[in-house]
Amino acid sequence: MKHVTSPTLHVGIIMDGNGRWAKAQGLARISGHTQGARRVTDIVRACPDLGISHLTLFAFSTENWQRPVSEVEGLMRIFQQYIQRKMAGLRKHGVRVRFIGMRHRVPQNLRDLMEELEAQTRDCRGLNLTIAIDYGSRDEMARAAQEIAGRVVSGEISPADIDESMMDRSLDTRELPDPDFIIRTSGELRLSNFLLWQSVYSEYSFPKISWPDFTVEDLRREVADFAGRNRRFGAVTPAGLDTSPLTARG
Ligand code: IPE
Ligand code: IPE
Ligand code: MG
């Protein structure tokens, strides 16, 4: 596992519930995605104030290609518009943007914009914003295994050299600390292929709020809740300092 020395706070958000939000308003699913993309701007801007150094947003999974073509195309268009509209502002606010995921299946025009945004914000030293598009944790791990196997075959390394830190360095997230806190909106209680390797000691929250309704205040409350948790990483805390929530039958 990665041991980070500088104080970082990495929050991952599985932005879920756009479709149900739209349905509840009597709107088409795509309107939920449009509204969801609007929420991103506020949330990104609030991060430094909340002490968040890294924000990773799950925007589109490797499984989401199974959705109707019209919804997939709509989402790709929304991502494209988001980048076009926000590129200058993100740079101005010092936000360094990275994308994780497969990329080659993403339409060329969007891929070009993703690369441009990464290049434009490469020197930014404020918030580290990572957007997961065509991202699946299993795919990411399989690609890492392929890369490592190639190095073994070429004789550069031997199988015994493969350890956790080599895996860390072979994943799309190689430049990021592990996520401290993962929030999934909409009340679903699963990860749906998000950061499986990286989240072994993450804290979780599953607020019953659809992503288009998730506000900066909600994020503030979530981060405050996270700050009160007692993370042990498999070790023990000194007696008397343990503020574990275990009470009943404990
Ligand atoms: C999350 O909202 C956005 C994506 C997965 C792209 P959903 O579209 O999954 O919304 P629900 O879960 O159907 O409400
Ligand atoms: C996970 O949500 C992916 C994103 C939020 C981008 P889904 O809505 O695709 O996940 P399932 O299908 O409910 O597990
Ligand atoms: Mg969903």
PDB file of C-alpha atoms and ligand atoms in Angstrom:
ATOM      1  CA  MET A   1       0.000   0.000   0.000  1.00  0.00           C
ATOM      2  CA  LYS A   2       1.123   3.541  -0.629  1.00  0.00           C
ATOM      3  CA  HIS A   3       2.395   5.501   2.329  1.00  0.00           C
ATOM      4  CA  VAL A   4       1.970   9.190   1.736  1.00  0.00           C
ATOM      5  CA  THR A   5       3.960  11.659   3.767  1.00  0.00           C
ATOM      6  CA  SER A   6       2.459  15.015   2.741  1.00  0.00           C
ATOM      7  CA  PRO A   7      -1.057  15.670   4.017  1.00  0.00           C
ATOM      8  CA  THR A   8      -3.399  14.646   1.252  1.00  0.00           C
ATOM      9  CA  LEU A   9      -7.082  13.897   1.271  1.00  0.00           C
ATOM     10  CA  HIS A  10      -8.269  11.860  -1.658  1.00  0.00           C
ATOM     11  CA  VAL A  11     -12.022  11.650  -2.116  1.00  0.00           C
ATOM     12  CA  GLY A  12     -13.569   9.427  -4.781  1.00  0.00           C
ATOM     13  CA  ILE A  13     -17.148   9.956  -5.880  1.00  0.00           C
ATOM     14  CA  ILE A  14     -19.309   7.461  -7.750  1.00  0.00           C
ATOM     15  CA  MET A  15     -21.728   9.952  -9.253  1.00  0.00           C
ATOM     16  CA  ASP A  16     -24.841   7.784  -9.383  1.00  0.00           C
ATOM     17  CA  GLY A  17     -28.569   8.386  -9.638  1.00  0.00           C
ATOM     18  CA  ASN A  18     -28.847  10.704 -12.660  1.00  0.00           C
ATOM     19  CA  GLY A  19     -31.354   8.466 -14.429  1.00  0.00           C
ATOM     20  CA  ARG A  20     -33.617   8.023 -11.409  1.00  0.00           C
ATOM     21  CA  TRP A  21     -33.438  11.752 -10.677  1.00  0.00           C
ATOM     22  CA  ALA A  22     -34.620  12.508 -14.225  1.00  0.00           C
ATOM     23  CA  LYS A  23     -37.380   9.916 -14.049  1.00  0.00           C
ATOM     24  CA  ALA A  24     -38.657  11.386 -10.801  1.00  0.00           C
ATOM     25  CA  GLN A  25     -38.940  14.784 -12.545  1.00  0.00           C
ATOM     26  CA  GLY A  26     -40.672  13.239 -15.550  1.00  0.00           C
ATOM     27  CA  LEU A  27     -37.612  13.964 -17.733  1.00  0.00           C
ATOM     28  CA  ALA A  28     -35.542  11.818 -20.090  1.00  0.00           C
ATOM     29  CA  ARG A  29     -32.481  10.120 -18.547  1.00  0.00           C
ATOM     30  CA  ILE A  30     -30.135  12.371 -20.512  1.00  0.00           C
ATOM     31  CA  SER A  31     -31.491  15.440 -18.671  1.00  0.00           C
ATOM     32  CA  GLY A  32     -30.282  13.788 -15.477  1.00  0.00           C
ATOM     33  CA  HIS A  33     -26.802  13.493 -16.952  1.00  0.00           C
ATOM     34  CA  THR A  34     -26.852  17.152 -18.049  1.00  0.00           C
ATOM     35  CA  GLN A  35     -27.883  18.203 -14.549  1.00  0.00           C
ATOM     36  CA  GLY A  36     -25.283  15.871 -13.067  1.00  0.00           C
ATOM     37  CA  ALA A  37     -22.517  17.511 -15.104  1.00  0.00           C
ATOM     38  CA  ARG A  38     -23.599  20.900 -13.706  1.00  0.00           C
ATOM     39  CA  ARG A  39     -23.047  19.650 -10.144  1.00  0.00           C
ATOM     40  CA  VAL A  40     -19.408  18.879 -10.921  1.00  0.00           C
ATOM     41  CA  THR A  41     -18.383  22.534 -11.207  1.00  0.00           C
ATOM     42  CA  ASP A  42     -19.504  23.499  -7.671  1.00  0.00           C
ATOM     43  CA  ILE A  43     -18.091  20.373  -6.111  1.00  0.00           C
ATOM     44  CA  VAL A  44     -14.699  20.810  -7.800  1.00  0.00           C
ATOM     45  CA  ARG A  45     -14.497  24.434  -6.715  1.00  0.00           C
ATOM     46  CA  ALA A  46     -15.328  23.591  -3.080  1.00  0.00           C
ATOM     47  CA  CYS A  47     -12.617  20.945  -2.683  1.00  0.00           C
ATOM     48  CA  PRO A  48      -9.630  23.067  -1.612  1.00  0.00           C
ATOM     49  CA  ASP A  49     -11.779  24.734   1.051  1.00  0.00           C
ATOM     50  CA  LEU A  50     -12.763  21.331   2.425  1.00  0.00           C
ATOM     51  CA  GLY A  51      -9.148  20.174   2.571  1.00  0.00           C
ATOM     52  CA  ILE A  52      -9.538  17.829  -0.387  1.00  0.00           C
ATOM     53  CA  SER A  53      -6.293  17.592  -2.378  1.00  0.00           C
ATOM     54  CA  HIS A  54      -7.423  14.844  -4.759  1.00  0.00           C
ATOM     55  CA  LEU A  55     -10.872  14.296  -6.194  1.00  0.00           C
ATOM     56  CA  THR A  56     -11.617  11.312  -8.415  1.00  0.00           C
ATOM     57  CA  LEU A  57     -14.956  11.227 -10.211  1.00  0.00           C
ATOM     58  CA  PHE A  58     -16.439   8.084 -11.751  1.00  0.00           C
ATOM     59  CA  ALA A  59     -18.115   9.361 -14.907  1.00  0.00           C
ATOM     60  CA  PHE A  60     -18.437   6.304 -17.186  1.00  0.00           C
ATOM     61  CA  SER A  61     -17.656   2.661 -16.503  1.00  0.00           C
ATOM     62  CA  THR A  62     -16.455  -0.087 -18.844  1.00  0.00           C
ATOM     63  CA  GLU A  63     -19.942  -1.583 -18.376  1.00  0.00           C
ATOM     64  CA  ASN A  64     -21.778   1.628 -19.259  1.00  0.00           C
ATOM     65  CA  TRP A  65     -21.228   0.942 -23.001  1.00  0.00           C
ATOM     66  CA  GLN A  66     -24.083  -1.553 -22.639  1.00  0.00           C
ATOM     67  CA  ARG A  67     -26.560   1.307 -22.308  1.00  0.00           C
ATOM     68  CA  PRO A  68     -28.695   2.427 -25.276  1.00  0.00           C
ATOM     69  CA  VAL A  69     -26.601   4.075 -28.012  1.00  0.00           C
ATOM     70  CA  SER A  70     -28.521   7.344 -27.628  1.00  0.00           C
ATOM     71  CA  GLU A  71     -27.652   7.551 -23.919  1.00  0.00           C
ATOM     72  CA  VAL A  72     -23.991   6.687 -24.550  1.00  0.00           C
ATOM     73  CA  GLU A  73     -23.754   9.301 -27.310  1.00  0.00           C
ATOM     74  CA  GLY A  74     -25.453  11.845 -25.086  1.00  0.00           C
ATOM     75  CA  LEU A  75     -22.970  11.180 -22.299  1.00  0.00           C
ATOM     76  CA  MET A  76     -19.979  11.498 -24.673  1.00  0.00           C
ATOM     77  CA  ARG A  77     -21.400  14.822 -25.865  1.00  0.00           C
ATOM     78  CA  ILE A  78     -21.822  16.013 -22.263  1.00  0.00           C
ATOM     79  CA  PHE A  79     -18.198  15.086 -21.437  1.00  0.00           C
ATOM     80  CA  GLN A  80     -17.042  16.928 -24.549  1.00  0.00           C
ATOM     81  CA  GLN A  81     -19.035  20.044 -23.670  1.00  0.00           C
ATOM     82  CA  TYR A  82     -17.814  19.929 -20.080  1.00  0.00           C
ATOM     83  CA  ILE A  83     -14.177  19.945 -21.220  1.00  0.00           C
ATOM     84  CA  GLN A  84     -14.732  22.653 -23.836  1.00  0.00           C
ATOM     85  CA  ARG A  85     -16.543  24.938 -21.411  1.00  0.00           C
ATOM     86  CA  LYS A  86     -14.389  24.344 -18.348  1.00  0.00           C
ATOM     87  CA  MET A  87     -10.855  24.045 -19.773  1.00  0.00           C
ATOM     88  CA  ALA A  88      -9.869  27.691 -19.209  1.00  0.00           C
ATOM     89  CA  GLY A  89     -11.521  27.914 -15.772  1.00  0.00           C
ATOM     90  CA  LEU A  90      -9.944  24.713 -14.498  1.00  0.00           C
ATOM     91  CA  ARG A  91      -6.533  25.985 -15.565  1.00  0.00           C
ATOM     92  CA  LYS A  92      -7.177  29.372 -14.014  1.00  0.00           C
ATOM     93  CA  HIS A  93      -8.132  27.757 -10.695  1.00  0.00           C
ATOM     94  CA  GLY A  94      -4.983  25.599 -10.730  1.00  0.00           C
ATOM     95  CA  VAL A  95      -6.846  22.309 -11.175  1.00  0.00           C
ATOM     96  CA  ARG A  96      -4.679  19.542 -12.588  1.00  0.00           C
ATOM     97  CA  VAL A  97      -6.860  17.163 -14.563  1.00  0.00           C
ATOM     98  CA  ARG A  98      -6.064  13.545 -15.345  1.00  0.00           C
ATOM     99  CA  PHE A  99      -8.207  10.884 -16.957  1.00  0.00           C
ATOM    100  CA  ILE A 100      -8.108   7.203 -16.059  1.00  0.00           C
ATOM    101  CA  GLY A 101      -9.584   4.383 -18.089  1.00  0.00           C
ATOM    102  CA  MET A 102      -9.133   2.806 -21.472  1.00  0.00           C
ATOM    103  CA  ARG A 103      -9.463   5.725 -23.896  1.00  0.00           C
ATOM    104  CA  HIS A 104      -9.223   3.885 -27.204  1.00  0.00           C
ATOM    105  CA  ARG A 105     -12.983   3.230 -27.264  1.00  0.00           C
ATOM    106  CA  VAL A 106     -13.785   6.887 -26.540  1.00  0.00           C
ATOM    107  CA  PRO A 107     -14.677   8.921 -29.674  1.00  0.00           C
ATOM    108  CA  GLN A 108     -11.620  10.593 -31.222  1.00  0.00           C
ATOM    109  CA  ASN A 109     -12.867  14.172 -30.761  1.00  0.00           C
ATOM    110  CA  LEU A 110     -13.444  13.573 -27.036  1.00  0.00           C
ATOM    111  CA  ARG A 111     -10.109  11.803 -26.689  1.00  0.00           C
ATOM    112  CA  ASP A 112      -8.351  14.784 -28.269  1.00  0.00           C
ATOM    113  CA  LEU A 113     -10.060  17.121 -25.797  1.00  0.00           C
ATOM    114  CA  MET A 114      -9.110  14.887 -22.868  1.00  0.00           C
ATOM    115  CA  GLU A 115      -5.478  14.985 -23.952  1.00  0.00           C
ATOM    116  CA  GLU A 116      -5.605  18.743 -24.463  1.00  0.00           C
ATOM    117  CA  LEU A 117      -7.074  19.293 -20.997  1.00  0.00           C
ATOM    118  CA  GLU A 118      -4.392  17.110 -19.420  1.00  0.00           C
ATOM    119  CA  ALA A 119      -1.684  19.011 -21.295  1.00  0.00           C
ATOM    120  CA  GLN A 120      -3.182  22.429 -20.491  1.00  0.00           C
ATOM    121  CA  THR A 121      -3.332  21.697 -16.756  1.00  0.00           C
ATOM    122  CA  ARG A 122      -0.127  19.679 -16.391  1.00  0.00           C
ATOM    123  CA  ASP A 123       1.628  22.428 -14.432  1.00  0.00           C
ATOM    124  CA  CYS A 124      -1.332  23.235 -12.193  1.00  0.00           C
ATOM    125  CA  ARG A 125      -0.599  22.664  -8.520  1.00  0.00           C
ATOM    126  CA  GLY A 126      -4.026  23.063  -6.909  1.00  0.00           C
ATOM    127  CA  LEU A 127      -6.647  20.338  -6.757  1.00  0.00           C
ATOM    128  CA  ASN A 128      -5.801  17.041  -8.479  1.00  0.00           C
ATOM    129  CA  LEU A 129      -8.960  16.151 -10.365  1.00  0.00           C
ATOM    130  CA  THR A 130      -9.132  12.702 -11.909  1.00  0.00           C
ATOM    131  CA  ILE A 131     -12.030  11.740 -14.145  1.00  0.00           C
ATOM    132  CA  ALA A 132     -12.698   8.051 -14.795  1.00  0.00           C
ATOM    133  CA  ILE A 133     -14.094   7.539 -18.299  1.00  0.00           C
ATOM    134  CA  ASP A 134     -14.352   4.049 -19.813  1.00  0.00           C
ATOM    135  CA  TYR A 135     -12.826   2.997 -16.519  1.00  0.00           C
ATOM    136  CA  GLY A 136     -13.163  -0.387 -14.844  1.00  0.00           C
ATOM    137  CA  SER A 137     -10.945  -1.559 -12.060  1.00  0.00           C
ATOM    138  CA  ARG A 138     -10.672  -5.101 -13.391  1.00  0.00           C
ATOM    139  CA  ASP A 139      -9.660  -3.829 -16.812  1.00  0.00           C
ATOM    140  CA  GLU A 140      -7.096  -1.531 -15.193  1.00  0.00           C
ATOM    141  CA  MET A 141      -5.600  -4.452 -13.252  1.00  0.00           C
ATOM    142  CA  ALA A 142      -5.570  -6.714 -16.316  1.00  0.00           C
ATOM    143  CA  ARG A 143      -3.732  -4.009 -18.300  1.00  0.00           C
ATOM    144  CA  ALA A 144      -1.232  -3.632 -15.450  1.00  0.00           C
ATOM    145  CA  ALA A 145      -0.690  -7.423 -15.458  1.00  0.00           C
ATOM    146  CA  GLN A 146      -0.076  -7.325 -19.221  1.00  0.00           C
ATOM    147  CA  GLU A 147       2.484  -4.569 -18.862  1.00  0.00           C
ATOM    148  CA  ILE A 148       4.313  -6.357 -16.049  1.00  0.00           C
ATOM    149  CA  ALA A 149       4.242  -9.689 -17.906  1.00  0.00           C
ATOM    150  CA  GLY A 150       5.804  -7.961 -20.919  1.00  0.00           C
ATOM    151  CA  ARG A 151       8.670  -6.749 -18.745  1.00  0.00           C
ATOM    152  CA  VAL A 152       9.200 -10.271 -17.411  1.00  0.00           C
ATOM    153  CA  VAL A 153       9.236 -11.730 -20.933  1.00  0.00           C
ATOM    154  CA  SER A 154      11.757  -9.137 -22.083  1.00  0.00           C
ATOM    155  CA  GLY A 155      13.995 -10.079 -19.149  1.00  0.00           C
ATOM    156  CA  GLU A 156      13.846  -6.591 -17.606  1.00  0.00           C
ATOM    157  CA  ILE A 157      12.422  -7.980 -14.346  1.00  0.00           C
ATOM    158  CA  SER A 158      11.873 -11.415 -12.833  1.00  0.00           C
ATOM    159  CA  PRO A 159       8.561 -12.666 -11.361  1.00  0.00           C
ATOM    160  CA  ALA A 160      10.003 -12.265  -7.860  1.00  0.00           C
ATOM    161  CA  ASP A 161      10.300  -8.495  -8.481  1.00  0.00           C
ATOM    162  CA  ILE A 162       6.528  -8.160  -8.694  1.00  0.00           C
ATOM    163  CA  ASP A 163       5.187  -6.637  -5.508  1.00  0.00           C
ATOM    164  CA  GLU A 164       2.429  -4.279  -4.374  1.00  0.00           C
ATOM    165  CA  SER A 165       4.370  -1.162  -5.222  1.00  0.00           C
ATOM    166  CA  MET A 166       5.064  -2.397  -8.767  1.00  0.00           C
ATOM    167  CA  MET A 167       1.327  -2.992  -9.170  1.00  0.00           C
ATOM    168  CA  ASP A 168       0.662   0.532  -7.839  1.00  0.00           C
ATOM    169  CA  ARG A 169       3.083   1.925 -10.403  1.00  0.00           C
ATOM    170  CA  SER A 170       1.477  -0.016 -13.234  1.00  0.00           C
ATOM    171  CA  LEU A 171      -2.089   1.164 -12.644  1.00  0.00           C
ATOM    172  CA  ASP A 172      -3.705   4.221 -14.265  1.00  0.00           C
ATOM    173  CA  THR A 173      -3.681   5.802 -10.788  1.00  0.00           C
ATOM    174  CA  ARG A 174       0.107   5.552 -10.475  1.00  0.00           C
ATOM    175  CA  GLU A 175       0.453   9.282  -9.726  1.00  0.00           C
ATOM    176  CA  LEU A 176      -2.301   9.345  -7.099  1.00  0.00           C
ATOM    177  CA  PRO A 177      -2.448   8.432  -3.419  1.00  0.00           C
ATOM    178  CA  ASP A 178      -5.001   5.749  -2.496  1.00  0.00           C
ATOM    179  CA  PRO A 179      -8.503   7.144  -1.968  1.00  0.00           C
ATOM    180  CA  ASP A 180      -9.207   7.923   1.683  1.00  0.00           C
ATOM    181  CA  PHE A 181     -12.943   8.271   1.306  1.00  0.00           C
ATOM    182  CA  ILE A 182     -15.346   6.987  -1.336  1.00  0.00           C
ATOM    183  CA  ILE A 183     -18.829   8.422  -1.624  1.00  0.00           C
ATOM    184  CA  ARG A 184     -21.474   6.792  -3.797  1.00  0.00           C
ATOM    185  CA  THR A 185     -24.595   8.871  -4.240  1.00  0.00           C
ATOM    186  CA  SER A 186     -28.099   7.499  -4.852  1.00  0.00           C
ATOM    187  CA  GLY A 187     -28.068   4.931  -2.048  1.00  0.00           C
ATOM    188  CA  GLU A 188     -26.733   1.952  -4.042  1.00  0.00           C
ATOM    189  CA  LEU A 189     -24.432  -0.131  -1.853  1.00  0.00           C
ATOM    190  CA  ARG A 190     -21.766  -1.307  -4.313  1.00  0.00           C
ATOM    191  CA  LEU A 191     -18.574  -0.211  -6.013  1.00  0.00           C
ATOM    192  CA  SER A 192     -19.495  -1.183  -9.594  1.00  0.00           C
ATOM    193  CA  ASN A 193     -15.845  -1.681 -10.618  1.00  0.00           C
ATOM    194  CA  PHE A 194     -14.414   1.548  -9.133  1.00  0.00           C
ATOM    195  CA  LEU A 195     -10.848   1.585  -7.713  1.00  0.00           C
ATOM    196  CA  LEU A 196     -10.926  -1.941  -6.277  1.00  0.00           C
ATOM    197  CA  TRP A 197      -7.174  -2.285  -5.749  1.00  0.00           C
ATOM    198  CA  GLN A 198      -6.800   1.238  -4.419  1.00  0.00           C
ATOM    199  CA  SER A 199      -9.717   1.231  -1.962  1.00  0.00           C
ATOM    200  CA  VAL A 200      -8.636  -1.548   0.404  1.00  0.00           C
ATOM    201  CA  TYR A 201      -8.547   0.866   3.360  1.00  0.00           C
ATOM    202  CA  SER A 202     -10.903   3.535   2.093  1.00  0.00           C
ATOM    203  CA  GLU A 203     -13.794   4.709   4.202  1.00  0.00           C
ATOM    204  CA  TYR A 204     -17.195   4.623   2.506  1.00  0.00           C
ATOM    205  CA  SER A 205     -20.412   6.559   2.496  1.00  0.00           C
ATOM    206  CA  PHE A 206     -23.587   5.863   0.563  1.00  0.00           C
ATOM    207  CA  PRO A 207     -25.825   8.924   0.926  1.00  0.00           C
ATOM    208  CA  LYS A 208     -29.369   8.475  -0.334  1.00  0.00           C
ATOM    209  CA  ILE A 209     -29.124  11.555  -2.527  1.00  0.00           C
ATOM    210  CA  SER A 210     -29.115  11.478  -6.326  1.00  0.00           C
ATOM    211  CA  TRP A 211     -26.005  13.014  -7.863  1.00  0.00           C
ATOM    212  CA  PRO A 212     -27.913  15.945  -9.485  1.00  0.00           C
ATOM    213  CA  ASP A 213     -29.125  16.902  -5.971  1.00  0.00           C
ATOM    214  CA  PHE A 214     -25.749  16.480  -4.233  1.00  0.00           C
ATOM    215  CA  THR A 215     -24.592  19.899  -3.002  1.00  0.00           C
ATOM    216  CA  VAL A 216     -21.399  21.379  -1.561  1.00  0.00           C
ATOM    217  CA  GLU A 217     -23.157  21.289   1.829  1.00  0.00           C
ATOM    218  CA  ASP A 218     -23.693  17.542   1.418  1.00  0.00           C
ATOM    219  CA  LEU A 219     -20.009  17.117   0.607  1.00  0.00           C
ATOM    220  CA  ARG A 220     -19.051  19.234   3.617  1.00  0.00           C
ATOM    221  CA  ARG A 221     -21.180  17.036   5.874  1.00  0.00           C
ATOM    222  CA  GLU A 222     -19.696  13.859   4.375  1.00  0.00           C
ATOM    223  CA  VAL A 223     -16.126  15.083   4.860  1.00  0.00           C
ATOM    224  CA  ALA A 224     -16.894  16.071   8.471  1.00  0.00           C
ATOM    225  CA  ASP A 225     -18.268  12.575   9.085  1.00  0.00           C
ATOM    226  CA  PHE A 226     -15.159  11.045   7.516  1.00  0.00           C
ATOM    227  CA  ALA A 227     -12.901  13.201   9.708  1.00  0.00           C
ATOM    228  CA  GLY A 228     -14.480  11.697  12.826  1.00  0.00           C
ATOM    229  CA  ARG A 229     -13.762   8.117  11.829  1.00  0.00           C
ATOM    230  CA  ASN A 230     -11.078   5.997  13.411  1.00  0.00           C
ATOM    231  CA  ARG A 231      -8.910   4.402  10.718  1.00  0.00           C
ATOM    232  CA  ARG A 232      -6.725   1.586  11.960  1.00  0.00           C
ATOM    233  CA  PHE A 233      -5.236   0.099   8.766  1.00  0.00           C
ATOM    234  CA  GLY A 234      -5.164  -3.299  10.439  1.00  0.00           C
ATOM    235  CA  ALA A 235      -3.143  -2.093  13.417  1.00  0.00           C
ATOM    236  CA  VAL A 236      -4.322  -1.238  16.929  1.00  0.00           C
ATOM    237  CA  THR A 237      -4.802   2.186  18.426  1.00  0.00           C
ATOM    238  CA  PRO A 238      -3.449   2.915  21.930  1.00  0.00           C
ATOM    239  CA  ALA A 239      -5.956   2.002  24.673  1.00  0.00           C
ATOM    240  CA  GLY A 240      -8.105   4.924  25.683  1.00  0.00           C
ATOM    241  CA  LEU A 241      -7.692   6.659  22.339  1.00  0.00           C
ATOM    242  CA  ASP A 242      -9.989   4.266  20.523  1.00  0.00           C
ATOM    243  CA  THR A 243     -13.105   6.115  19.443  1.00  0.00           C
ATOM    244  CA  SER A 244     -14.500   3.150  17.591  1.00  0.00           C
ATOM    245  CA  PRO A 245     -18.259   3.345  16.925  1.00  0.00           C
ATOM    246  CA  LEU A 246     -18.694  -0.228  18.205  1.00  0.00           C
ATOM    247  CA  THR A 247     -21.048  -0.083  21.195  1.00  0.00           C
ATOM    248  CA  ALA A 248     -23.903  -2.578  21.102  1.00  0.00           C
ATOM    249  CA  ARG A 249     -22.817  -6.068  22.170  1.00  0.00           C
ATOM    250  CA  GLY A 250     -19.220  -4.849  21.691  1.00  0.00           C
TER     251      GLY A 250
HETATM  252  C1  IPE B   1     -24.801   7.747 -13.105  1.00  0.00           C
HETATM  253  O1  IPE B   1     -26.184   7.813 -13.134  1.00  0.00           O
HETATM  254  C2  IPE B   1     -24.178   8.209 -14.401  1.00  0.00           C
HETATM  255  C3  IPE B   1     -23.572   7.132 -15.190  1.00  0.00           C
HETATM  256  C4  IPE B   1     -23.502   5.882 -14.834  1.00  0.00           C
HETATM  257  C5  IPE B   1     -23.001   7.504 -16.457  1.00  0.00           C
HETATM  258  P1  IPE B   1     -27.055   6.637 -13.733  1.00  0.00           P
HETATM  259  O2  IPE B   1     -27.291   6.897 -15.182  1.00  0.00           O
HETATM  260  O3  IPE B   1     -26.468   5.335 -13.419  1.00  0.00           O
HETATM  261  O4  IPE B   1     -28.415   6.850 -12.935  1.00  0.00           O
HETATM  262  P2  IPE B   1     -29.336   5.711 -12.353  1.00  0.00           P
HETATM  263  O5  IPE B   1     -28.497   4.839 -11.499  1.00  0.00           O
HETATM  264  O6  IPE B   1     -29.908   4.981 -13.516  1.00  0.00           O
HETATM  265  O7  IPE B   1     -30.368   6.457 -11.571  1.00  0.00           O
HETATM  266  C1  IPE B   2     -21.480   3.198 -11.741  1.00  0.00           C
HETATM  267  O1  IPE B   2     -22.849   3.408 -11.828  1.00  0.00           O
HETATM  268  C2  IPE B   2     -20.764   3.971 -12.796  1.00  0.00           C
HETATM  269  C3  IPE B   2     -20.819   5.433 -12.686  1.00  0.00           C
HETATM  270  C4  IPE B   2     -21.395   6.130 -11.753  1.00  0.00           C
HETATM  271  C5  IPE B   2     -20.134   6.138 -13.725  1.00  0.00           C
HETATM  272  P1  IPE B   2     -23.829   2.415 -12.589  1.00  0.00           P
HETATM  273  O2  IPE B   2     -25.173   3.002 -12.475  1.00  0.00           O
HETATM  274  O3  IPE B   2     -23.310   2.142 -13.938  1.00  0.00           O
HETATM  275  O4  IPE B   2     -23.686   1.088 -11.731  1.00  0.00           O
HETATM  276  P2  IPE B   2     -24.715  -0.111 -11.510  1.00  0.00           P
HETATM  277  O5  IPE B   2     -25.075  -0.617 -12.869  1.00  0.00           O
HETATM  278  O6  IPE B   2     -25.898   0.441 -10.801  1.00  0.00           O
HETATM  279  O7  IPE B   2     -23.964  -1.086 -10.672  1.00  0.00           O
HETATM  280 MG    MG B   3     -26.675   4.067 -11.848  1.00  0.00          MG
END
